[in-house]
Coordinates of C-alpha atoms and ligand atoms in Angstrom, one line a residue:
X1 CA 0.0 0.0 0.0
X2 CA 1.2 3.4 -0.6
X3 CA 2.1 5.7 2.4
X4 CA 2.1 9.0 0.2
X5 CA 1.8 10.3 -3.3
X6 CA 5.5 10.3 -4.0
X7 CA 5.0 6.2 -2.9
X8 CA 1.9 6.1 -5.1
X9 CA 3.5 7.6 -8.1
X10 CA 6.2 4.8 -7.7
X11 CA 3.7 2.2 -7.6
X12 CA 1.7 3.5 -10.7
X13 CA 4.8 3.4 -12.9
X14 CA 5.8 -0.5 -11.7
X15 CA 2.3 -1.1 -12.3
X16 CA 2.3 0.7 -15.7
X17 CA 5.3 -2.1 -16.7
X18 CA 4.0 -5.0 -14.9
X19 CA 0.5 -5.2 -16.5
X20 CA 1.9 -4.1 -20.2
X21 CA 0.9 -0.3 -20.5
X22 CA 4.2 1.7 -20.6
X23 CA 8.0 0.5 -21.1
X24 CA 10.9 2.4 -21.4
X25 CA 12.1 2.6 -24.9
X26 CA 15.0 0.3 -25.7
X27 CA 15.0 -1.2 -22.0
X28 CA 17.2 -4.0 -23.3
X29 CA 19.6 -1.3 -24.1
X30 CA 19.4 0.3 -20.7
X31 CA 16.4 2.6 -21.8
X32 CA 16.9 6.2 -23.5
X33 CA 16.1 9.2 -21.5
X34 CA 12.5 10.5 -21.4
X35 CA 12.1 8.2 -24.0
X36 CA 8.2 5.4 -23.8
X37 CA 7.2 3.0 -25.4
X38 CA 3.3 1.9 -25.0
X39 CA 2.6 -1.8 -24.5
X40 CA -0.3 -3.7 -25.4
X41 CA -2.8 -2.3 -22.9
X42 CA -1.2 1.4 -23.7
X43 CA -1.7 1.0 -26.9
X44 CA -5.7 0.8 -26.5
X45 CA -5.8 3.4 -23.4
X46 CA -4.4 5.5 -25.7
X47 CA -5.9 4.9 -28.9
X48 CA -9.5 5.2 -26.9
X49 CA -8.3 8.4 -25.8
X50 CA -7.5 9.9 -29.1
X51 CA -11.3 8.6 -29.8
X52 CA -12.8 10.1 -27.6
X53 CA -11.3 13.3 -28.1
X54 CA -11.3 12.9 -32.4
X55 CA -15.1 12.5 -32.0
X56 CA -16.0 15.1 -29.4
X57 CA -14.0 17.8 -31.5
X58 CA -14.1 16.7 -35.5
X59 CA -17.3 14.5 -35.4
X60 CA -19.3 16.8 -32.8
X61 CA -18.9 19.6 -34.9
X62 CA -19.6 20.1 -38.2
X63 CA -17.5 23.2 -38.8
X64 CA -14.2 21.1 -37.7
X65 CA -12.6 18.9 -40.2
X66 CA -9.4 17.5 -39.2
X67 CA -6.1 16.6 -40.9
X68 CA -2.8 14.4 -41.0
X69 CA 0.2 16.4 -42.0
X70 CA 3.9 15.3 -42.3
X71 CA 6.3 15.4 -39.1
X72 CA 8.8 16.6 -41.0
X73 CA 8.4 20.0 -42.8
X74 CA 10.2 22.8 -45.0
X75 CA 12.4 24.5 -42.4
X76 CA 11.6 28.1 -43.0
X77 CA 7.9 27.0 -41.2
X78 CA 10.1 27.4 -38.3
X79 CA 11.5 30.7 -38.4
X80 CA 7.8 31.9 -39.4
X81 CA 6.7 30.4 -36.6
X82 CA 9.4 31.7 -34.1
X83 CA 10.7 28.6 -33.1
X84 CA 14.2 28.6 -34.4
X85 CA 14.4 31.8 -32.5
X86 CA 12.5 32.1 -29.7
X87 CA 12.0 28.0 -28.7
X88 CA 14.3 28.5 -25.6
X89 CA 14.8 27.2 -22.3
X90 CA 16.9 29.3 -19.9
X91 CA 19.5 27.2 -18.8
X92 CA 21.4 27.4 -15.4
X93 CA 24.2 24.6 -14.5
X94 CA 25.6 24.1 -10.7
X95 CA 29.1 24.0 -11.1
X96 CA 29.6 21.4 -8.0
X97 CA 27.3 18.8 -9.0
X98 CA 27.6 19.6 -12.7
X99 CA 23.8 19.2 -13.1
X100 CA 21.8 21.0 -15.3
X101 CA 18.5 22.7 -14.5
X102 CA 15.7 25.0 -16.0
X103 CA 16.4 28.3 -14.9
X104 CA 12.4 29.0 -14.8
X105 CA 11.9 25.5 -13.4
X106 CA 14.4 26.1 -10.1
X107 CA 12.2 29.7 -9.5
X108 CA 8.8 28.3 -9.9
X109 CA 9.8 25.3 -7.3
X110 CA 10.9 28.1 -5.1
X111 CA 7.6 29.9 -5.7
X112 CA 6.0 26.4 -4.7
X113 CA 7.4 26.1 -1.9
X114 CA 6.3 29.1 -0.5
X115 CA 3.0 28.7 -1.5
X116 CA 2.5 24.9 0.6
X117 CA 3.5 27.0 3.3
X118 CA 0.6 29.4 2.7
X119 CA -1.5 26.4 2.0
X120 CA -0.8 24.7 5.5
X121 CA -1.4 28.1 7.2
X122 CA -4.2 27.8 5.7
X123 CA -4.9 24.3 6.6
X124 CA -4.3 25.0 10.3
X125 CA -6.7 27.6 10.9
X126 CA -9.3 26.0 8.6
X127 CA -9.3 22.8 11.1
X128 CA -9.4 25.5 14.3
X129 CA -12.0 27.7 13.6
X130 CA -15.8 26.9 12.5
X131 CA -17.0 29.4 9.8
X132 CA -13.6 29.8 8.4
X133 CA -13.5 32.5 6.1
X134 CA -10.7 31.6 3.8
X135 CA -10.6 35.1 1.7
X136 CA -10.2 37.0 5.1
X137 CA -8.0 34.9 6.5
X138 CA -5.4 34.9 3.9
X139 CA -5.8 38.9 3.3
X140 CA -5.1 39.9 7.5
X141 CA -3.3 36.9 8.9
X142 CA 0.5 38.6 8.8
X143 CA 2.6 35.0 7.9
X144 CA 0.1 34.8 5.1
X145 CA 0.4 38.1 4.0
X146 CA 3.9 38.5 4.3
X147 CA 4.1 35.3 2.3
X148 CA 1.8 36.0 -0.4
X149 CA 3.9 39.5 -1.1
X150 CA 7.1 37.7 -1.6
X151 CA 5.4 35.3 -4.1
X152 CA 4.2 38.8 -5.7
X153 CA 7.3 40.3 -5.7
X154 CA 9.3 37.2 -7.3
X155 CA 7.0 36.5 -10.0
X156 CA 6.5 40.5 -10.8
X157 CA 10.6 40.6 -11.2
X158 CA 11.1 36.9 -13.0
X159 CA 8.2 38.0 -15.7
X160 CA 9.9 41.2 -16.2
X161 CA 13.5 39.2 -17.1
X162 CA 11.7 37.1 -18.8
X163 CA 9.9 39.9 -20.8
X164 CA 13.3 41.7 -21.1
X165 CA 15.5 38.4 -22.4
X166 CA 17.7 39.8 -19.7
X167 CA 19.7 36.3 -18.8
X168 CA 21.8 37.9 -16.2
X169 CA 18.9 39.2 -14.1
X170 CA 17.1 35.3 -14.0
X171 CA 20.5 34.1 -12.8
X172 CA 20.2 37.3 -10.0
X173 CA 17.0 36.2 -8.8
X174 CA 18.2 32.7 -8.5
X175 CA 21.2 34.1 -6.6
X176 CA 19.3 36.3 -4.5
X177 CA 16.2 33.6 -3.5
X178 CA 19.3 31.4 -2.5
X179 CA 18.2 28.6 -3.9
X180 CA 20.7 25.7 -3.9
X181 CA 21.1 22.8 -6.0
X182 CA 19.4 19.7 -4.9
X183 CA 22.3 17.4 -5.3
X184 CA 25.3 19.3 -4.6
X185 CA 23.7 21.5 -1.9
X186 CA 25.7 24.6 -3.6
X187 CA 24.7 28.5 -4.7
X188 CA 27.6 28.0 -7.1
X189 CA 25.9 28.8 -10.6
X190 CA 27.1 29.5 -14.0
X191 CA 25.5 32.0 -15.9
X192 CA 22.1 31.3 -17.4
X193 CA 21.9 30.3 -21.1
X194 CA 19.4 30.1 -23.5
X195 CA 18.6 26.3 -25.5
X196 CA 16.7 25.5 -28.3
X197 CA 14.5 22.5 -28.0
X198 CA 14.2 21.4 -31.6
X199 CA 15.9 18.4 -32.7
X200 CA 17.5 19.0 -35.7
X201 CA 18.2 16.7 -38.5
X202 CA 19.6 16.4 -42.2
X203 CA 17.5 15.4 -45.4
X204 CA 19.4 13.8 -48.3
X205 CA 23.1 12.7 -47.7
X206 CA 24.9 16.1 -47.5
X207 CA 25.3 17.3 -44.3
X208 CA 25.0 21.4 -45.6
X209 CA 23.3 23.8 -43.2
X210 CA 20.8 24.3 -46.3
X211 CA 19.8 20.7 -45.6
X212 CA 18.8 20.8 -41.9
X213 CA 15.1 20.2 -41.2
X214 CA 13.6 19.6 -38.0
X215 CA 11.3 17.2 -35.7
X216 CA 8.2 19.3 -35.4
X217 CA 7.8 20.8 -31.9
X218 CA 4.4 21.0 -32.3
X219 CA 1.6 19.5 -34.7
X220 CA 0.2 23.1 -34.8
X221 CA 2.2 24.2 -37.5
X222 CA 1.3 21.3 -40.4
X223 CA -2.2 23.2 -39.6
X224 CA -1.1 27.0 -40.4
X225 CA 0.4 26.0 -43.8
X226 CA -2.5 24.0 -44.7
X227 CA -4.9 26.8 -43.6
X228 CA -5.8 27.8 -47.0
X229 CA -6.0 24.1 -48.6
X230 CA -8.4 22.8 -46.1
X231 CA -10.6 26.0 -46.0
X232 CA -10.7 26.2 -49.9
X233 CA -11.4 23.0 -51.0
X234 CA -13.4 21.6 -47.7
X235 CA -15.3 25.3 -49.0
X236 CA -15.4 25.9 -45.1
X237 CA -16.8 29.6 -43.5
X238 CA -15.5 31.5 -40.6
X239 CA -15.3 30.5 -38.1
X240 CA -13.9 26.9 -38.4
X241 CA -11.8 24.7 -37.1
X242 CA -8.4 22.4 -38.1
X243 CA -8.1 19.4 -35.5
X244 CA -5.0 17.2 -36.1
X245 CA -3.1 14.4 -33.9
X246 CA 0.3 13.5 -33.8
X247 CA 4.0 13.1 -32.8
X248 CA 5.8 16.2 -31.7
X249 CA 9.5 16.5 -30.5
X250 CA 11.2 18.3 -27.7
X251 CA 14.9 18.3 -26.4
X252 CA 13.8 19.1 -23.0
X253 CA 16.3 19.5 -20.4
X254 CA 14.8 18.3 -17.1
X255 CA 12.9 15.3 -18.7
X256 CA 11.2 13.8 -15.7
X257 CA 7.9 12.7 -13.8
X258 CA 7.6 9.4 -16.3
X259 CA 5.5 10.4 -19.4
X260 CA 4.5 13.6 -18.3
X261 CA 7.5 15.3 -19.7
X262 CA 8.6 13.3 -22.9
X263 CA 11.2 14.1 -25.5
X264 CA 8.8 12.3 -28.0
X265 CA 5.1 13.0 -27.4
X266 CA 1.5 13.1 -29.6
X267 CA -0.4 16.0 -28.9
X268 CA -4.2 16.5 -30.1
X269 CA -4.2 19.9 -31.5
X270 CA -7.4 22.0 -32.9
X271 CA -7.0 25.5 -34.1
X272 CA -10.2 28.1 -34.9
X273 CA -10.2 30.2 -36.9
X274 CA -12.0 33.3 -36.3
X275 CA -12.8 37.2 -37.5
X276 CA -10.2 39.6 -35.6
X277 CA -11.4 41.2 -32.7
X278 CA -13.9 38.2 -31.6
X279 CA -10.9 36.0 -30.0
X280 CA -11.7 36.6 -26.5
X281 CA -15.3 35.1 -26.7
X282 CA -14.0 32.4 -28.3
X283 CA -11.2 31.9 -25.9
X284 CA -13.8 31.7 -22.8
X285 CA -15.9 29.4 -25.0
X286 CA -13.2 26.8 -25.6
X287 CA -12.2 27.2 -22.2
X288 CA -15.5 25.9 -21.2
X289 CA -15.8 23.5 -23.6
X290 CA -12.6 21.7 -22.6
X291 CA -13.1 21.8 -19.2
X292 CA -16.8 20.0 -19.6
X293 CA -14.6 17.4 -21.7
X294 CA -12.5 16.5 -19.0
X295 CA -15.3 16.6 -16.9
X296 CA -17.1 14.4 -18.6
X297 CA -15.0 11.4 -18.1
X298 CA -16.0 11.4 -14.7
X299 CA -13.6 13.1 -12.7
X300 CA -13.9 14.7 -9.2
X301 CA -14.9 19.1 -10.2
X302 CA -11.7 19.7 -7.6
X303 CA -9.3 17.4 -10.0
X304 CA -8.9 20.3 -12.9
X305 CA -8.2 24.1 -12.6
X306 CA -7.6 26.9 -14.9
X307 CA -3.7 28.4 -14.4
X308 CA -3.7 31.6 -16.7
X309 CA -0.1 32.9 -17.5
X310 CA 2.1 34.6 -16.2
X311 CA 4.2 35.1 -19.3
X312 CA 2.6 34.9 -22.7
X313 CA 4.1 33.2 -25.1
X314 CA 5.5 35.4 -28.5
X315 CA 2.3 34.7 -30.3
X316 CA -0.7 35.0 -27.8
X317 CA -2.5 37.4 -26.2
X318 CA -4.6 35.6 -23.9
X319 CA -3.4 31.8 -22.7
X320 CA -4.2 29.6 -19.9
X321 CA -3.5 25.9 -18.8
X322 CA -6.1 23.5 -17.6
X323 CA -4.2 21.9 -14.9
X324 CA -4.9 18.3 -13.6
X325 CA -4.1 17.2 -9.9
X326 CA -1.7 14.0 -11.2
X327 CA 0.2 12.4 -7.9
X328 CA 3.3 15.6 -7.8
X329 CA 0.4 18.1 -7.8
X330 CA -1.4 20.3 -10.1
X331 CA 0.2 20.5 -13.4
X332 CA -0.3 21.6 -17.2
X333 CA -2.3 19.0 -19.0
X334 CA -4.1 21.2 -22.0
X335 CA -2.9 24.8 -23.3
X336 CA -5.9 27.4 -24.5
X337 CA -4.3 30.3 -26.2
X338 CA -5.2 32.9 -28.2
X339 CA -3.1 33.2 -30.9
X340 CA -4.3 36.1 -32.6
X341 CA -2.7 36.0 -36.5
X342 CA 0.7 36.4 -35.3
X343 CA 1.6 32.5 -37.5
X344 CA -0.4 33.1 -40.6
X345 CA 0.7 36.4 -40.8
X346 CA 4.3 35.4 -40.5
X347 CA 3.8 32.6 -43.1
X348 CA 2.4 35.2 -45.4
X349 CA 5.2 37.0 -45.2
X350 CA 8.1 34.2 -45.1
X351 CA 6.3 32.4 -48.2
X352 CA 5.2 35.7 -50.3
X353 CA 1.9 33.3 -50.5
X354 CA -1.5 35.1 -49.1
X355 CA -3.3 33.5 -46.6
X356 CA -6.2 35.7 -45.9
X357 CA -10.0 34.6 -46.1
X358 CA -12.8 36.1 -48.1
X359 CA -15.6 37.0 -46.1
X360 CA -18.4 37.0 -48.9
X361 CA -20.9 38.5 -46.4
X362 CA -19.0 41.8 -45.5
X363 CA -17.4 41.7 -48.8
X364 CA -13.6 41.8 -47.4
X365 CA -10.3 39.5 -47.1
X366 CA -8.6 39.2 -43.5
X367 CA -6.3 37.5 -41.8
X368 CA -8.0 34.8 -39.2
X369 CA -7.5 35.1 -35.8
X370 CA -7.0 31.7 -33.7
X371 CA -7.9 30.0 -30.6
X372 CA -6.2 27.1 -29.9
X373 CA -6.9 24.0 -27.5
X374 CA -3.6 22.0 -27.0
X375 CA -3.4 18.6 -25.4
X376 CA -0.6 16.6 -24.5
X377 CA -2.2 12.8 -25.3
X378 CA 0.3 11.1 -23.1
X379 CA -0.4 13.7 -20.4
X380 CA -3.8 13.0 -20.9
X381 CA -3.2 9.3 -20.4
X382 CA -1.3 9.8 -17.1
X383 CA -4.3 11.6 -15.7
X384 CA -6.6 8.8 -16.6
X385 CA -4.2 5.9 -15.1
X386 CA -3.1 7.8 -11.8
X387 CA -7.5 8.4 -11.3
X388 CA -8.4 5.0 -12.3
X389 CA -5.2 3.3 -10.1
X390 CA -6.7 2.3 -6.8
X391 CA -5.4 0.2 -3.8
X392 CA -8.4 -1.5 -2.0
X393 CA -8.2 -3.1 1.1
X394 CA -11.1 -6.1 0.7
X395 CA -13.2 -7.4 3.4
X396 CA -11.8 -10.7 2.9
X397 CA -8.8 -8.8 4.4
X398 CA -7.0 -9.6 1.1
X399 CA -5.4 -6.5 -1.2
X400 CA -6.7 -5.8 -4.9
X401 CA -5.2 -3.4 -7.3
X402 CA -7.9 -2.2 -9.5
X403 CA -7.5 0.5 -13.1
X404 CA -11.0 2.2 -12.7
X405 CA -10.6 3.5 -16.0
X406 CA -14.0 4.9 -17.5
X407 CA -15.2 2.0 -19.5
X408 CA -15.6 3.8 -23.2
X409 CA -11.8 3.8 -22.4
X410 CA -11.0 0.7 -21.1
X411 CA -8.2 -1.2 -23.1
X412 CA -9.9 -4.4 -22.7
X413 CA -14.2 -3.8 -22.6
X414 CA -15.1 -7.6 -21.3
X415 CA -13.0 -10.9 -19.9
X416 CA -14.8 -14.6 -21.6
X417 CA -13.9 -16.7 -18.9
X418 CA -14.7 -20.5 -18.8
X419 CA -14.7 -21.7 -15.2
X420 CA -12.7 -24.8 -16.0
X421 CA -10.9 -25.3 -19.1
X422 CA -13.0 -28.9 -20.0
X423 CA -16.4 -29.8 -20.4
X424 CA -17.2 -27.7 -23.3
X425 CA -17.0 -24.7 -21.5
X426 CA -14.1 -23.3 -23.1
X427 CA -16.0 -24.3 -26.3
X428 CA -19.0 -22.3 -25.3
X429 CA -16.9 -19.1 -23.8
X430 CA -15.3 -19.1 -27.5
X431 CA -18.6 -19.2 -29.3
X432 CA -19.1 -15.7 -27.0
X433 CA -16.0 -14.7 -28.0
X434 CA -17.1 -15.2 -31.5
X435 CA -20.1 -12.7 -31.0
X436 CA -18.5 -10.0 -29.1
X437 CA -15.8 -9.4 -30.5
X438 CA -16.8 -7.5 -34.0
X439 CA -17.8 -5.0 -31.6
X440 CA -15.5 -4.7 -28.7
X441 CA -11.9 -5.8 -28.0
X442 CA -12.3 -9.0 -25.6
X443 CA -9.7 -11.2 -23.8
X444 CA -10.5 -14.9 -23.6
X445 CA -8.7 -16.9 -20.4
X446 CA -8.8 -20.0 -19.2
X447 CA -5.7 -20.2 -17.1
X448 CA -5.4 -20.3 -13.1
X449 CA -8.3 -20.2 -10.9
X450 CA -11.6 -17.9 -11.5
X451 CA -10.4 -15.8 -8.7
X452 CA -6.6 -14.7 -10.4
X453 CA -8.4 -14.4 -13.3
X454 CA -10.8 -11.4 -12.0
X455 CA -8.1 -9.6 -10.1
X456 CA -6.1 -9.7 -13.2
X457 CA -8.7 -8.7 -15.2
X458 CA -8.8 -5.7 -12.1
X459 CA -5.4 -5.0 -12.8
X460 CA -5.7 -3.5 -16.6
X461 CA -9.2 -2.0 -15.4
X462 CA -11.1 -4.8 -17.7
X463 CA -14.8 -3.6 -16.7
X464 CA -17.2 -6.5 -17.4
X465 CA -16.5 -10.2 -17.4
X466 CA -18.5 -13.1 -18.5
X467 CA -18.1 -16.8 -16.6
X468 CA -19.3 -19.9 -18.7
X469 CA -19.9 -23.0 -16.4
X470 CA -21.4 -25.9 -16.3
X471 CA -25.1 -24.5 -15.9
X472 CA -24.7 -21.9 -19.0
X473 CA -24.5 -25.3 -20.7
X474 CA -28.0 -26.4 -19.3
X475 CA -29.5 -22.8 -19.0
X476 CA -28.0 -20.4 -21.4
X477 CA -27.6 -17.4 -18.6
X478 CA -24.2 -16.5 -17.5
X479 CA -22.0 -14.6 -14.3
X480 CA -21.5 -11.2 -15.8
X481 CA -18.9 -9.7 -13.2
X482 CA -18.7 -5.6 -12.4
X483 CA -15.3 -4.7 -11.9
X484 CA -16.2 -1.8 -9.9
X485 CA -18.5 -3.8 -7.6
X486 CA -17.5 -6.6 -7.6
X487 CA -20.7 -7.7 -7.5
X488 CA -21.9 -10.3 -9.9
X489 CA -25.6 -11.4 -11.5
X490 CA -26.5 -13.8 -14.0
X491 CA -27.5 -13.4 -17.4
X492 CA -29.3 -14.8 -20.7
X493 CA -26.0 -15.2 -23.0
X494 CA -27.9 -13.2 -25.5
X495 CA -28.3 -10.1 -23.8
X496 CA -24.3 -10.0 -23.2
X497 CA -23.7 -8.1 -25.9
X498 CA -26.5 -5.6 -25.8
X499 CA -25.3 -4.8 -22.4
X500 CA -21.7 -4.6 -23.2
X501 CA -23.0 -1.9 -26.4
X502 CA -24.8 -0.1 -23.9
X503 CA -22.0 0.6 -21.4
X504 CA -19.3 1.2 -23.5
X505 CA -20.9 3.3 -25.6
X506 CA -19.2 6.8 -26.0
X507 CA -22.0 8.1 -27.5
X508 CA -23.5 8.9 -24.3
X509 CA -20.4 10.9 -23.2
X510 CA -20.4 12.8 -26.6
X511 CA -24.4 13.9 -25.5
X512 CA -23.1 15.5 -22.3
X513 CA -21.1 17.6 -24.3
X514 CA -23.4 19.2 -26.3
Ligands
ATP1 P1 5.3 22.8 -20.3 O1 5.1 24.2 -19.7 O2 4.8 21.7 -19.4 O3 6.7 22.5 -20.9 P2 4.2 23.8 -22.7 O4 3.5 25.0 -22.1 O5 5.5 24.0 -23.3 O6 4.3 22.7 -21.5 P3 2.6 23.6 -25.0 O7 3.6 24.0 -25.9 O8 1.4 24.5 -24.7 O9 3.3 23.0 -23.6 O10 2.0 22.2 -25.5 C1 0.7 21.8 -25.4 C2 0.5 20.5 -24.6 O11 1.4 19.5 -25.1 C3 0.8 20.6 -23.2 O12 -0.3 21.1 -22.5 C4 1.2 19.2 -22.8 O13 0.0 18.5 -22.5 C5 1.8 18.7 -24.0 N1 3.3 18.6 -23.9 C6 4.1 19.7 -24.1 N2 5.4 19.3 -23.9 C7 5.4 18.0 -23.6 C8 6.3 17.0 -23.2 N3 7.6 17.3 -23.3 N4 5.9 15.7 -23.0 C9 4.6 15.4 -23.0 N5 3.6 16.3 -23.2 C10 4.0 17.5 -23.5

């Protein structure tokens, strides 16, 4: 059992590997850094997740089409975008331990930690005093208050560095907060640098600077330079949007916290486009929309909450994070921005090709503003395994680990399960098989006792199972098994499958959407 979060994030990621979800790439070789692959059961969790999300955004809506564009594309995309440069991590190395850390990172820690101490002030009181007033509290108590201002202070003077480019100034605050490296203990810093994050590569077989292309940081980009192709011949009207899934590469420095920070990653990208000067009622909408999406799935309301930014990004002017509570805390799991027309305009001006739309209503061409929604799948799928992982204490006294994934996502929908593996039971249990599976994905079993079967079955968060014994022979009806539950009931064999279509049916998700 786990004793604390840190414990519990451990035991997610053993279980991840033990029940075939997530490996490290190239184990055999030692493993590369930051670096996943997704096993059998990933594979699905994943896939289902990409569903879910392809439907609610493409199929939901009739004025988003989406798209598959190329990974690797012509490199000037990247200067248009701002990439080559302005993708930069500030980066700040301790000369004792020789490690290497995000400049921004090691301030926003510092930042953290101040505010848990707020948080258990807060804590305190709240368990002292009935009627707590929260809001007063934190504006009169003096610890609080003193606290609060020094959170103020350093993120007023960090966004202003940051604002300025001024490198010196970052390393100052870092200096002046006193923050020491974890490993060596030291203040002993070099100066902070800036890093690119794009992988670079070489088409063709001369190694020229002319030939250098890059892994795309982001799948947003394919969308920009196909703006005017999908819009023209998909004959779509403003506003409208461009959804796309797919790989994206990062050289990130502090890779860490298992697939949450990835150097290879699929994100699930949509980008609106929309008549300048209407961005910020779009922005709210999609904020709402998103959120209800992650809702939907069936998460606690206190699991999510909207992080706006401190510093905006060179081509927004409005961006927040909806942040998930994963097992280190609240964290970035989806981007909103407001992008304005800062990349079509750019690519209009590095390519000499127009991009603008005609408006036939008010007679006019413009340049589209966008809203974007920006979601890190593999993020997404951490959320849904560190929810779903429980450790259950039975009344048996006996221990179960249980996935309690929602069951539209569910790698595995429903276990066939003959009770012994003679008699013509495992005969029968196939000729279910045989049914179900043109709709669902089903596992058949008929090793090891009934028992290890369900808490197996538990394990990769399988939500139904069916048991064949001797009496389905005599009486057609079956043990369907809850997952959940526990509990079990029997059923006529034919209504398995209309209950299994009614369960796993992500159509009624979709209708809480809309
Ligand atoms: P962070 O601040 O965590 O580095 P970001 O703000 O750079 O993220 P965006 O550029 O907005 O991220 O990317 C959109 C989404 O892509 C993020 O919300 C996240 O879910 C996902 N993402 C970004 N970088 C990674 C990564 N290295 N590994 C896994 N997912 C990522």
């Amino acid at each position: 059992m786990s004793q604390n979060n840190e414990d519990l994030f451990k035991n997610i990621i053993s279980h991840a590997k033990e029940y075939g979800f997530i490996f490290q790439s190239s184990e055999i070789y030692d493993g590369l850094s930051a670096v996943y692959d997704y096993g059998q059961n990933g594979a699905e969790l994943k896939k289902n997740i990409r569903d879910y999300w392809w439907k609610a955004m493409v199929q939901m809506n009739e004025n988003i089409v989406g798209i598959d564009a190329a990974i690797f594309m012509h490199p000037t995309t990247w200067k248009a975008s701002g990439h080559v440069d302005a993708f930069n991590d500030p980066l700040i190395d301790n000369k004792d331990s020789k490690k290497r850390y995000r400049a921004d990172v090691l301030i926003e820690d510092h930042v953290a930690k101040i505010e848990t101490k707020i948080q258990k002030e807060v804590e305190k009181a709240k368990a002292r005093f009935e009627n707590f007033d929260e809001a007063m509290f934190r504006s009169t108590n003096p610890r609080v208050v003193e606290n609060q201002k020094k959170i103020d202070d350093i993120n007023a003077r960090f966004k202003d560095a940051l604002e300025k480019n001024d490198l010196a100034e970052v390393r100052q605050i870092i200096i002046d907060l006193e923050i020491v490296c974890p490993v060596s203990g030291s203040r002993n810093w070099t100066d902070v640098r800036q890093f690119n994050l794009m992988f670079a590569t070489q088409v063709g077989s001369v190694s020229e600077e002319s030939n250098t292309i890059y892994l795309r940081p982001e799948t947003a980009q394919g969308i920009f330079v196909n703006f005017l192709n999908v819009q023209k011949t998909g004959r779509m009207k403003i506003p409208f949007g461009i959804a796309q899934t797919g790989k994206a590469f990062r050289n990130e420095i502090v890779a860490r916290q298992f697939i949450f920070r990835m150097r290879e990653f699929e994100q699930m990208e949509m980008q609106y486009f929309i008549k300048p000067g209407t961005e910020m009622d779009w922005y709210n909408r999609w904020k709402e929309v998103r959120m209800k999406w992650h809702r939907s799935l069936g998460f606690p309301e206190n699991k999510h909450r909207f992080h706006d930014h401190l510093k905006l990004a060179h081509y927004a002017n409005a961006a927040c994070d909806i942040e998930f509570e994963f097992p280190f805390g609240f964290k970035e799991l989806e981007g909103i921005h407001s992008r304005t027309d800062f990349d079509l305009d750019n690519h209009e001006k590095f390519s000499g090709k127009k991009l603008q739309y005609f408006d036939p209503e008010d007679n006019e061409s413009f340049v589209p503003y966008v809203v974007e929604t920006s979601i890190g799948l593999d993020r997404m799928f951490l959320a849904v395994l560190s929810q779903a992982y429980a450790e259950e204490k039975l009344e048996d006294g006996s221990d179960r680990v249980v996935l309690r994934i929602p069951p539209v996502l569910a790698p595995i929908k429903c276990a066939v399960l003959p009770l012994v593996k003679k008699d013509g039971l495992p005969e029968k249990a196939r000729e279910i098989m045989d049914v179900l599976k043109y709709d669902h994905l089903c596992m058949y079993e008929e090793k090891d006792s009934i028992g290890k079967r369900y808490r197996r079955q538990d394990a990769i968060g399988t939500p139904f199972a069916i048991t064949v014994d001797h009496k389905t022979l005599e009486d057609q009806m079956v043990t369907i098994r809850y997952r959940d539950t526990m509990l079990q009931e029997r059923i006529p064999v034919d209504n398995v499958s209309k209950i299994l279509d009614e369960k796993v049916d992500m159509k009624k998700l979709l209708k809480q959407l809309s």
